[in-house]
Structure formats: structure tokens, C-alpha cells
Tab-separated table of C-alpha atoms and ligand atoms in Angstrom:
chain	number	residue	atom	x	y	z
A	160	UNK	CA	-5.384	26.189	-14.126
A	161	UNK	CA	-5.636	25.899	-10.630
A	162	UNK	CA	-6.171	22.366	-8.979
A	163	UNK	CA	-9.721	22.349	-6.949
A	164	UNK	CA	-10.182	19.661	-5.292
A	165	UNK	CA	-13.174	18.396	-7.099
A	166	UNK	CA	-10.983	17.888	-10.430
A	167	UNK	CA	-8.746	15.154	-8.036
A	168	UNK	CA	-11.650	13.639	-6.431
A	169	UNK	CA	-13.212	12.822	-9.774
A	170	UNK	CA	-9.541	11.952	-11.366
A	171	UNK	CA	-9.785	7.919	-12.424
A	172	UNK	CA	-6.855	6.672	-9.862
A	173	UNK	CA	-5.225	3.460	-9.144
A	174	UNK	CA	-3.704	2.307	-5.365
A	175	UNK	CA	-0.488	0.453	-5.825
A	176	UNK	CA	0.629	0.237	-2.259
A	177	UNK	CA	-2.169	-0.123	0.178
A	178	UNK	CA	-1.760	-2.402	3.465
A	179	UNK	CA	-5.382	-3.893	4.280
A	180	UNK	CA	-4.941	-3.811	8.081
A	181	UNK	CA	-4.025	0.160	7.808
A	182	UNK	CA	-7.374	0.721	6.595
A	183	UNK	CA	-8.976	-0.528	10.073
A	184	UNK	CA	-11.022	2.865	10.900
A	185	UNK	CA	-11.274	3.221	14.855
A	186	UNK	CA	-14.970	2.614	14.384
A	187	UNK	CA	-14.805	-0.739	13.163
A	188	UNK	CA	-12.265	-1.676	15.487
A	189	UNK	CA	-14.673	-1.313	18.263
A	190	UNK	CA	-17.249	-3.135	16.795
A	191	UNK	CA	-15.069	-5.851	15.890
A	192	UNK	CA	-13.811	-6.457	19.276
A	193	UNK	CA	-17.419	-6.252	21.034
A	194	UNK	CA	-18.250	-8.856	18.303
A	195	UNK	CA	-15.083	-11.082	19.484
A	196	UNK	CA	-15.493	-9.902	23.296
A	197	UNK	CA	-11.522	-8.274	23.062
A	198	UNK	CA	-10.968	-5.627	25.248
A	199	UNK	CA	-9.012	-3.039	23.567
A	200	UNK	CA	-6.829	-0.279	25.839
A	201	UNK	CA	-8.825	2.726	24.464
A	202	UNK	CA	-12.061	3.831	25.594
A	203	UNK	CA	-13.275	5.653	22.640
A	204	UNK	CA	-12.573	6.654	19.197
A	205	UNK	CA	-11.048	9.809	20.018
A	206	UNK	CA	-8.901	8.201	22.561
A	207	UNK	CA	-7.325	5.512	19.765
A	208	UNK	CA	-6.978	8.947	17.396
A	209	UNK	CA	-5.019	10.131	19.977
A	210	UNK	CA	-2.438	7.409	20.185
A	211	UNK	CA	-1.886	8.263	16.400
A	212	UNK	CA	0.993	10.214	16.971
A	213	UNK	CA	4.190	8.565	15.543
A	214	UNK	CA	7.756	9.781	15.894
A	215	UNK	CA	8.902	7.149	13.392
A	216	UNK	CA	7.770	3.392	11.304
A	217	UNK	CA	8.231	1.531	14.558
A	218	UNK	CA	6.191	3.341	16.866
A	219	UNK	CA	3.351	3.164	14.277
A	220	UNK	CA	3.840	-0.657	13.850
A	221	UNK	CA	3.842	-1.205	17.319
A	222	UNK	CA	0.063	0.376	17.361
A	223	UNK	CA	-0.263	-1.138	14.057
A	224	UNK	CA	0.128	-4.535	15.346
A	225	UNK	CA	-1.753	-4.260	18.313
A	226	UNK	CA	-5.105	-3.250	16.270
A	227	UNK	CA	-4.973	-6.201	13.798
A	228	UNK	CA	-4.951	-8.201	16.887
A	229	UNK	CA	-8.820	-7.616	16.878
A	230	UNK	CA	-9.269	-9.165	13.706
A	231	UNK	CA	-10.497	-13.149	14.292
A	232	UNK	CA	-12.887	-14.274	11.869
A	233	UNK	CA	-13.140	-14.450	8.313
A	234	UNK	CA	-16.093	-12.204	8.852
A	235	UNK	CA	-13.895	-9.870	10.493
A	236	UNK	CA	-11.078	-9.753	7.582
A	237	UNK	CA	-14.326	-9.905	4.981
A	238	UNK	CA	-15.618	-6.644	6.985
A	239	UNK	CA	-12.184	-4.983	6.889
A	240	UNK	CA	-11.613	-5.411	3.469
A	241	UNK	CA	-15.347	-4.211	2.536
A	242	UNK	CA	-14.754	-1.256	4.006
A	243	UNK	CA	-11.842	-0.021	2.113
A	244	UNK	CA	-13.294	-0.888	-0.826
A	245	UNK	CA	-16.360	1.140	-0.219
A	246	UNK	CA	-14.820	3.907	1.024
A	247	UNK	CA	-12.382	3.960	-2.587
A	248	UNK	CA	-15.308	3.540	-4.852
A	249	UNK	CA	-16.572	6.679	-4.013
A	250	UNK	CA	-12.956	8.486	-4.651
A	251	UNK	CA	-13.109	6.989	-7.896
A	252	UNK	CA	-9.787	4.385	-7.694
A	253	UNK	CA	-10.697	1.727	-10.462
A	254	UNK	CA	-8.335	-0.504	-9.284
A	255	UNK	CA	-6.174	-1.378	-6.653
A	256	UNK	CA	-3.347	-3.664	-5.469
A	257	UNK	CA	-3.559	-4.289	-1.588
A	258	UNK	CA	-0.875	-6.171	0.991
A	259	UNK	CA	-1.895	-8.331	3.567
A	260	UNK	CA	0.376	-9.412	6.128
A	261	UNK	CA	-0.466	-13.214	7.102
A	262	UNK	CA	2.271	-13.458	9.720
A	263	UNK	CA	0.322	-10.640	12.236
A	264	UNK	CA	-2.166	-13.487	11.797
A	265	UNK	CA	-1.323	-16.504	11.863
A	266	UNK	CA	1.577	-15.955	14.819
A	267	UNK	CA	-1.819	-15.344	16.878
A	268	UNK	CA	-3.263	-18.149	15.909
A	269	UNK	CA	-5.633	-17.722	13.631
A	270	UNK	CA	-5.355	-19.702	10.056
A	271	UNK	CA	-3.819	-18.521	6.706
A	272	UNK	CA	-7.483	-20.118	5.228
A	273	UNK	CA	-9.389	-17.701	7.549
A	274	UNK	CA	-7.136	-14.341	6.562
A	275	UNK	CA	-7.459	-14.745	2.833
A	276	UNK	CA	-10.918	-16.087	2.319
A	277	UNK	CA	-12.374	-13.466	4.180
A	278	UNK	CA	-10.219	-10.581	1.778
A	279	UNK	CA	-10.866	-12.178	-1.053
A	280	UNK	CA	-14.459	-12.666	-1.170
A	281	UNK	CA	-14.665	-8.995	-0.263
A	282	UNK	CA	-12.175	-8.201	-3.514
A	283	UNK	CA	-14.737	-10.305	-5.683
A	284	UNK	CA	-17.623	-8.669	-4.278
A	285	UNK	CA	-16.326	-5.480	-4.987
A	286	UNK	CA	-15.051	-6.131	-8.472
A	287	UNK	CA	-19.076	-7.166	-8.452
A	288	UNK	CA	-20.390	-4.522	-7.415
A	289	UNK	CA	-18.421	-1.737	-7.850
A	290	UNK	CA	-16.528	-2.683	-11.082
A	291	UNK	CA	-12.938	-2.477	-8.785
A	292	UNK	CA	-10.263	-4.536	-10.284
A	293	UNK	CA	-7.715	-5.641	-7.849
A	294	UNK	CA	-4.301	-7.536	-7.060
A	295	UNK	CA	-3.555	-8.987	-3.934
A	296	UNK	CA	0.243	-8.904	-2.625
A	297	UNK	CA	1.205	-11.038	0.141
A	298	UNK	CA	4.083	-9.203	1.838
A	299	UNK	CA	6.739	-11.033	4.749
A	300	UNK	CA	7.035	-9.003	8.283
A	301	UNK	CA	11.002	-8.307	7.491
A	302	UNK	CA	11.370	-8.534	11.291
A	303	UNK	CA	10.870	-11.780	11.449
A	304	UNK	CA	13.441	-14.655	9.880
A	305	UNK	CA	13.736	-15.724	6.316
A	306	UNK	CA	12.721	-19.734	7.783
A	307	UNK	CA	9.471	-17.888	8.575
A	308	UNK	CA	8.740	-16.282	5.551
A	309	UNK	CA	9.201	-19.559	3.940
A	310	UNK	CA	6.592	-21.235	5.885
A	311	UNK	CA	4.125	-18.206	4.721
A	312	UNK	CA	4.795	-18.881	1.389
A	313	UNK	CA	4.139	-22.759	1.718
A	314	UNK	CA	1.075	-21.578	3.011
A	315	UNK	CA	0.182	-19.530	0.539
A	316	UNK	CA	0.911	-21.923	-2.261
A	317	UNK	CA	-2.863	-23.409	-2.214
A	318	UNK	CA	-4.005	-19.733	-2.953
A	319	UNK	CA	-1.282	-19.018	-5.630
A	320	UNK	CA	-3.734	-18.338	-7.457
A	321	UNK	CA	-5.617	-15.495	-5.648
A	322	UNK	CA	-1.752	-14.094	-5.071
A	323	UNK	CA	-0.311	-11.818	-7.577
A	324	UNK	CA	2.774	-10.860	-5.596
A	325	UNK	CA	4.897	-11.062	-2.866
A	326	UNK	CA	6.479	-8.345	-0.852
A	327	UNK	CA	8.625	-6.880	2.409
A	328	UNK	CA	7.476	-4.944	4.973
A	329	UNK	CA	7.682	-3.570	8.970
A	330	UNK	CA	10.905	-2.311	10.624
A	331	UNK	CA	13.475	-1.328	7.833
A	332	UNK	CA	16.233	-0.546	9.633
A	333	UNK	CA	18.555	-3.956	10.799
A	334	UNK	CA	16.328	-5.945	8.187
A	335	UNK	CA	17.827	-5.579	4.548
A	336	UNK	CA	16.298	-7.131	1.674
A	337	UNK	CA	19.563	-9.356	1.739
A	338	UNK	CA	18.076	-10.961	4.603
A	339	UNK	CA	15.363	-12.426	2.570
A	340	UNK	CA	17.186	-12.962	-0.739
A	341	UNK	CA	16.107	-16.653	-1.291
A	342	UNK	CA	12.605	-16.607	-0.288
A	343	UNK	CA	11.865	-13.973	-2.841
A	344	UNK	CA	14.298	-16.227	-5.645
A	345	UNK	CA	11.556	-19.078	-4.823
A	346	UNK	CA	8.718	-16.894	-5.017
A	347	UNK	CA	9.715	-15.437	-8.002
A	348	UNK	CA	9.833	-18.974	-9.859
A	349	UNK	CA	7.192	-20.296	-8.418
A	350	UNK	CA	5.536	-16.943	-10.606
A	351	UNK	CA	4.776	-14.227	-8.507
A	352	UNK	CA	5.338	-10.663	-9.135
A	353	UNK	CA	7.816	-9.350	-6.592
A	354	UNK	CA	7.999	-5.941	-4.595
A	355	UNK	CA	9.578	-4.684	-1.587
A	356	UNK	CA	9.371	-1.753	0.573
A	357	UNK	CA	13.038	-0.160	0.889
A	358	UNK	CA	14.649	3.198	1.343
A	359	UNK	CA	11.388	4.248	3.720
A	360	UNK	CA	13.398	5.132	6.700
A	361	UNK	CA	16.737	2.738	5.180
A	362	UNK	CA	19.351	3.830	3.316
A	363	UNK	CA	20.209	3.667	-0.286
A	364	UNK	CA	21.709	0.840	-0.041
A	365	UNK	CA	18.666	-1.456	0.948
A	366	UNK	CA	16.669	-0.197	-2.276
A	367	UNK	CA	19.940	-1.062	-4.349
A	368	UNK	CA	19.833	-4.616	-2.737
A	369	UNK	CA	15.712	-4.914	-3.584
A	370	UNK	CA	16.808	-4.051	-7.598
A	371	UNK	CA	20.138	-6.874	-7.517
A	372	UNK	CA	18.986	-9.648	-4.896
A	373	UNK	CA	15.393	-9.645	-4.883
A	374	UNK	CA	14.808	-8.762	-8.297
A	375	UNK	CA	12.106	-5.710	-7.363
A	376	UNK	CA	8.908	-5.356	-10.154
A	377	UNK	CA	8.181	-2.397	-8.281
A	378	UNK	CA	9.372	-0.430	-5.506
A	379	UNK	CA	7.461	0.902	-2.603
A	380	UNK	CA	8.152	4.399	-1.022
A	381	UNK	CA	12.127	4.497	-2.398
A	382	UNK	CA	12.344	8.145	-0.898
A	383	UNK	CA	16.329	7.744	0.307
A	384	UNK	CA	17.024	6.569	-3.303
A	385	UNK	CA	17.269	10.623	-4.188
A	386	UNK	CA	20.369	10.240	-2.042
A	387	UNK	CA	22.551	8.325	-4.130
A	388	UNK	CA	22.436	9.873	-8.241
A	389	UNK	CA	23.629	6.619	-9.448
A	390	UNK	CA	20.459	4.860	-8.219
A	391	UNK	CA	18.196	7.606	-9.104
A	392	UNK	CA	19.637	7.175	-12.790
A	393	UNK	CA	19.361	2.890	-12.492
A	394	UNK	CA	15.803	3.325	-11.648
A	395	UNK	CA	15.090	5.820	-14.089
A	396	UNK	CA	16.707	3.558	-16.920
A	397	UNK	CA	14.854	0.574	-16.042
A	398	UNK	CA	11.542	2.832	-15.450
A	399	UNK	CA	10.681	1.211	-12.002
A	400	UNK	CA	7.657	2.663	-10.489
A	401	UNK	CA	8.035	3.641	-7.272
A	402	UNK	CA	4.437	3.825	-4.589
A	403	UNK	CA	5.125	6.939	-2.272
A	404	UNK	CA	2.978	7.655	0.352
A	405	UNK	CA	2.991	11.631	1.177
A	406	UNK	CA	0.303	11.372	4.318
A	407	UNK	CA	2.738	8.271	5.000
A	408	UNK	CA	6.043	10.305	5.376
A	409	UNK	CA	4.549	13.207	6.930
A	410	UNK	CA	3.216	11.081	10.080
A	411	UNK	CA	5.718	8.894	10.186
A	412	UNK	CA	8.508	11.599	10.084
A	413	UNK	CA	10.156	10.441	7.086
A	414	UNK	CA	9.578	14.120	6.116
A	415	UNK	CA	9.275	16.932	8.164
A	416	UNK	CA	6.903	19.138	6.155
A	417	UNK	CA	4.820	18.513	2.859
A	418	UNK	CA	6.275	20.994	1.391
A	419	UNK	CA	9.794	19.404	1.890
A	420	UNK	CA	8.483	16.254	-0.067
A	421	UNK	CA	10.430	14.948	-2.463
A	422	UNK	CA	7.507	13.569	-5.344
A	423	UNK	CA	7.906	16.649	-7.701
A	424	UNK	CA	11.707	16.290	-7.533
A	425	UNK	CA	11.193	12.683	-8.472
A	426	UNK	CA	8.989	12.991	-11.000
A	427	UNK	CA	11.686	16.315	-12.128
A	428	UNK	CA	14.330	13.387	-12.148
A	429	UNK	CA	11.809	11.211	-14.691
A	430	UNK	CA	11.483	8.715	-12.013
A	431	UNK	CA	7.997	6.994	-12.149
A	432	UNK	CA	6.404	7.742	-9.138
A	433	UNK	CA	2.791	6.808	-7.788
A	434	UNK	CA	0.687	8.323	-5.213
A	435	UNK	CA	-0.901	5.794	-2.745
A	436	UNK	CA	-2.239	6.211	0.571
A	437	UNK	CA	-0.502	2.968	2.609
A	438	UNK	CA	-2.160	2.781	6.084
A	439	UNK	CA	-5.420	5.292	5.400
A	440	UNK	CA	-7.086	4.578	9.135
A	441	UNK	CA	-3.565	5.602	10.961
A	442	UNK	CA	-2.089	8.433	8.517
A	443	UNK	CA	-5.648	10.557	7.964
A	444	UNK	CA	-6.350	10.381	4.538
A	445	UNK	CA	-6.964	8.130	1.981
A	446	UNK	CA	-5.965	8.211	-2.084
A	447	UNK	CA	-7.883	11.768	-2.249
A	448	UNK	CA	-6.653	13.144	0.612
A	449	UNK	CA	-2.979	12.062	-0.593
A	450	UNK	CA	-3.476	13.590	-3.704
A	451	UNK	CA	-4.875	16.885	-2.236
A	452	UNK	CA	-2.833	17.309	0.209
A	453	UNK	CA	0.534	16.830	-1.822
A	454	UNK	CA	-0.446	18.856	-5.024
A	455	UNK	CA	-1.592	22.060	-2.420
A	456	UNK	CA	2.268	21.271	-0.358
A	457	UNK	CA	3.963	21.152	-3.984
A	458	UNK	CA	2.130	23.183	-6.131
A	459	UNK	CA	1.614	20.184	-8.714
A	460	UNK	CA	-0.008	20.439	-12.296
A	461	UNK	CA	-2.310	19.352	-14.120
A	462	UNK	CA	0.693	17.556	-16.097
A	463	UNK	CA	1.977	16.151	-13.021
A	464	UNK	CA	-1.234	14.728	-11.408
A	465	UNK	CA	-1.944	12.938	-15.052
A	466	UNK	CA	1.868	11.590	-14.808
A	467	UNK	CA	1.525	10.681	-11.356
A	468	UNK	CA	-1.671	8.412	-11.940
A	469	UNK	CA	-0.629	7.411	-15.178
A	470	UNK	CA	1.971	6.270	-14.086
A	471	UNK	CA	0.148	4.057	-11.226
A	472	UNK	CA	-2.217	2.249	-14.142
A	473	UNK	CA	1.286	1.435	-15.872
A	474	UNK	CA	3.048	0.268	-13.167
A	475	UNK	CA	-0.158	-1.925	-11.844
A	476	UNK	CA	-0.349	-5.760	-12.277
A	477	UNK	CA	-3.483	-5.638	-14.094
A	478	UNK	CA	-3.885	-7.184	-17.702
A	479	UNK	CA	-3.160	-5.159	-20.770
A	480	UNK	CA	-7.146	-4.890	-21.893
A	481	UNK	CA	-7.590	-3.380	-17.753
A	482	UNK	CA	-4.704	-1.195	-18.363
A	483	UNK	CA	-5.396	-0.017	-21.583
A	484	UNK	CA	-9.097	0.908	-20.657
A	485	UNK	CA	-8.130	2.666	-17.379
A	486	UNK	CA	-5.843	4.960	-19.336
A	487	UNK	CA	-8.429	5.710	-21.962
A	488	UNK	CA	-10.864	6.611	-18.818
A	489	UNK	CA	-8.463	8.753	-17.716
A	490	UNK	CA	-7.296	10.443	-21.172
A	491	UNK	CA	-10.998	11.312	-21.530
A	492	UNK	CA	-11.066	13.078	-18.085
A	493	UNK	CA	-8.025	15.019	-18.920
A	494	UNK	CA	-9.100	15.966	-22.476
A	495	UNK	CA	-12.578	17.061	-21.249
A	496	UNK	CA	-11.620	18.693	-18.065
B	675	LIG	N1	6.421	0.522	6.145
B	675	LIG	C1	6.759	-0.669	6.603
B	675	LIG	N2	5.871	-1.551	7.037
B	675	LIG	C2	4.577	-1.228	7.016
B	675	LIG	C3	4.172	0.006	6.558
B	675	LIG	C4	5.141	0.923	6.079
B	675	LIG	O1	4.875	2.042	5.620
B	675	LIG	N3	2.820	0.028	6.668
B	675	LIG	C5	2.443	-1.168	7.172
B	675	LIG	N4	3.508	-1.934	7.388
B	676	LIG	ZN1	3.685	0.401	3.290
């Protein structure tokens, strides 16, 4: 059968590897900073879309960065966070498992308190109102020191209990997950689920030290893993999800074409990879898009698309019961469909 698009729109899906401020659409950014009376260097949406051109993760971050500088109030992150999860109800994602980075925050000022009230009401509204379980992942900016990334997590500890997890992310390259190797060992008694980002633009090597030092649940993009067969085959024996990002590595140059992506020769490999969307607002598209895009680039199947998101309700933090009823939603679509 051939893949329309309809069949992935309507596919139940789950977003493992989401970062809150890359869903900050152009739009609200200018309404955010007339709110907050921030002048931003663009003068209209099409000029920001037009700085979206990235030759590589840093000159995305640096953009990156400067947008979330917009973001003041608890309104503001409340706002932000509504709007994601409005725009994934209606491409059907029944769950999802966001990162927020507190450190683009709070080294501007404004409080840990304000950052995760404001996303968190907006996850319990949506779970409200549009039935949208979620996980919230609190990830370190791996350019900054492990003393740092200590201080977040002190900060955090009040709200240990809105925090499933704990990641690592921003510039790979010169920041291995060795750097941050006893920060994550606290974290990880003090019970949070642990993930990093490694082997986006880094070599095998870093995603080897995520598995051994930080003691990885789940692994986000992994693509350079395919370069060392002994990894590939450590992964695939302890059946460690890994969330790749196709829109992701086509804008940021981590591939050069779709069609050169390597998800179907992962998921060839019995890897257990995810689709996910990562920074939506900078890398046009979001989980739809991802999953559209990819499948027409790699010819995927029916059989892949249900491994790919069956894989993603597996590999989520949610409870059994959630995961158990997620995959019977999404058994039913593939029997019926
Ligand atoms: N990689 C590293 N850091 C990030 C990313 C990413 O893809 N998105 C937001 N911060
Ligand atoms: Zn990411």
C-alpha cells in the first residue's frame, strides 16, 4: 500500500525528544516581545524565517538562544508551551516527553519558579483538555560547566516531582558526556530517568560514553553510532531507543539529503529508533511533517511506520496502564486501516 499522508496524520504518535523553546513559532515571538517591550533584530516574520538557514548545531543555537531571550513571564513560558500542545493535538501525538533548558533562563535572570510553573500548568491543562499525557525532561546546556549543572539540579529538586528526567544538550563537539559524569550519577539517585543527546554532530565515542558514564535510559539522535558496528550491536542488545530527528539533520546538515538518512538502515540493523520533531518552529515541520517527509525520502512501510511509533510508546516514560493503552490505540489503527 502506498503511504498517503492522511494514514500518518491520523497514526496515534508519541514525541520523545521535543525541546519546548524550539517550538517558539515567529508569530508568537513577536507578540511576546511587544508584550515585554523587547526589541527583537527582525522586522517581520518572514525576515526571522529567513535567518533559519543553518550550516551546522551551533549556528542554530546561536539563533536558538537569542529567541528564548524573549521569553520573561510565566505567562510567556505558559503561552509557549500551550502552543505546542495545541498544535500536536490536532496531529494526533497522545503523549509527549518535552526538554526545557532552565540555564537559557535563569543565566538571564529570570527564576527557575517562573520557567517551570508556567510549562507545567500548560502540560496539566493539556492533559485536561486534550487527554495529552506528558513527561517533562530537564536537560543541562553541555556548554556550560558541570558546577553549573549542579546548581540547576539543586534548583530543580523542589519540583522533583514535576521532573521525570534529566538530560544533555547544545554544542556537542568539545563537550563529552564525560564532562558531566557526576551530575548525572546524582541525578540518577536522587531518581530521575536519564538521557543525553550524543553522536548528533559527535563521534561515536561520545554516545559510547552516554551508555558507560552517564548510564543513558534513552538516547537522543545517536546518528554517528552507525559508524562504529560494535556500538550499533551494544545498543541493539540492550534495546535502547534512540529519538532521531529527520527535519533536524536535514537543516542542521547532519545529513545532506533525506534520502541519505540513515532511520531505515537503523531500524534494518534492529535498532529502536523514534521519530520526533526536536525544534518544530526552526526546522519546518512538526511530528507529521517528520513522519511525511522521511517515509516519502525512504520509501518506508506500513511495517516500518508501526515500528517506528511503536517503538516511541515503548521507549516513553509513561506508566505501564498509558503504555499499554496507547499501543492498543494504535494496534486498532493498524488493524483497521
Ligand atoms: N542538539 C543539541 N542541542 C539542542 C538541540 C539539538 O538538536 N536542539 C536544542 N538544543
Ligand atoms: Zn535535541
Amino acid at each position: 500500500m502506498n503511504i498517503t499522508r492522511e494514514f500518518i496524520d491520523k497514526m496515534p504518535k508519541a514525541e520523545l525528544h521535543l525541546h519546548i523553546e524550539g517550538s517558539f513559532e515567529p508569530e508568537l515571538m513577536f507578540e511576546i516581545a511587544r508584550r515585554n517591550q523587547i526589541n527583537i533584530p527582525y522586522k517581520n516574520i518572514d525576515e526571522v524565517k529567513a535567518a533559519y538557514n543553518f550550516n551546522n548545531l551551533q549556528e542554530f543555537l546561536d539563533i536558538y538562544y537569542a529567541g528564548a531571550n524573549v521569553l520573561q513571564t510565566e505567562r510567556d513560558f505558559y503561552d509557549l508551551t500551550w502552543a505546542y500542545l495545541q498544535h500536536i493535538h490536532k496531529e494526533n501525538v497522545l503523549h509527549t516527553e518535552i526538554f526545557f533548558d532552565p540555564q537559557t533562563h535563569t543565566d538571564r535572570g529570570i527564576s527557575f519558579d517562573t520557567v517551570i510553573k508556567g510549562i507545567h500548568k500548560a502540560l496539566e491543562d493539556g492533559k485536561k483538555q486534550f487527554g495529552i499525557s506528558y513527561r517533562l525532561i530537564m536537560s543541562f546546556l553541555r556548554h556550560l560547566s558541570e558546577a553549573e549543572a549542579f546548581k540547576t539540579l539543586e534548583q530543580a529538586l523542589p519540583y522533583s516531582s514535576w521532573i521525570t528526567g534529566v538530560g544533555l544538550d547544545s554544542s556537542e563537539v568539545g563537550n563529552p558526556p564525560s564532562k558531566f559524569e557526576k551530575v548525572f550519577e546524582i541525578a540518577r539517585q536522587a531518581g530521575f530517568k536519564v538521557v543525553a543527546h550524543a553522536g548528533e554532530e559527535g563521534p561515536a565515542e561520545y554516545v559510547w560514553e552516554a551508555l558507560n558514564l552517564l548510564q543513558i535510559d534513552r538516547l537522543d539522535h545517536g546518528n554517528r553510532s552507525l559508524e562504529d558496528e560494535k556500538l550499533v550491536k551494544t545498543l541493539v542488545d540492550k534495546q535502547m531507543a534512540l529519538t532521531v530527528c529527520p527535519l533536524s539533520n536535514l537543516k542542521l546538515k547532519v545529513v545532506k539529503d533525506l534520502k541519505e538518512h540513515p532511520l531505515k538502515t537503523m531500524l534494518n540493523k534492529g535498532l529502536k529508533a523514534t521519530v520526533n520533531s526536536d525544534d518544530p518552529a526552526y526546522f519546518g515541520g512538526y511530528m507529521n511533517d517528520n513522519f511525511w517527509e522521511i517515509t516519502q525520502a525512504l520509501n518506508l512501510t506500513k511495517d516500518d511506520l508501526y515500528r517506528l511509533t511503536r517503538n516511541a510508546f515503548e521507549a516513553s516514560f509513561a506508566n505501564d496502564d498509558r503504555k499499554k493503552e496507547m499501543i492498543r490505540q494504535l494496534d486498532d489503527y493498524f488493524n483497521k486501516s
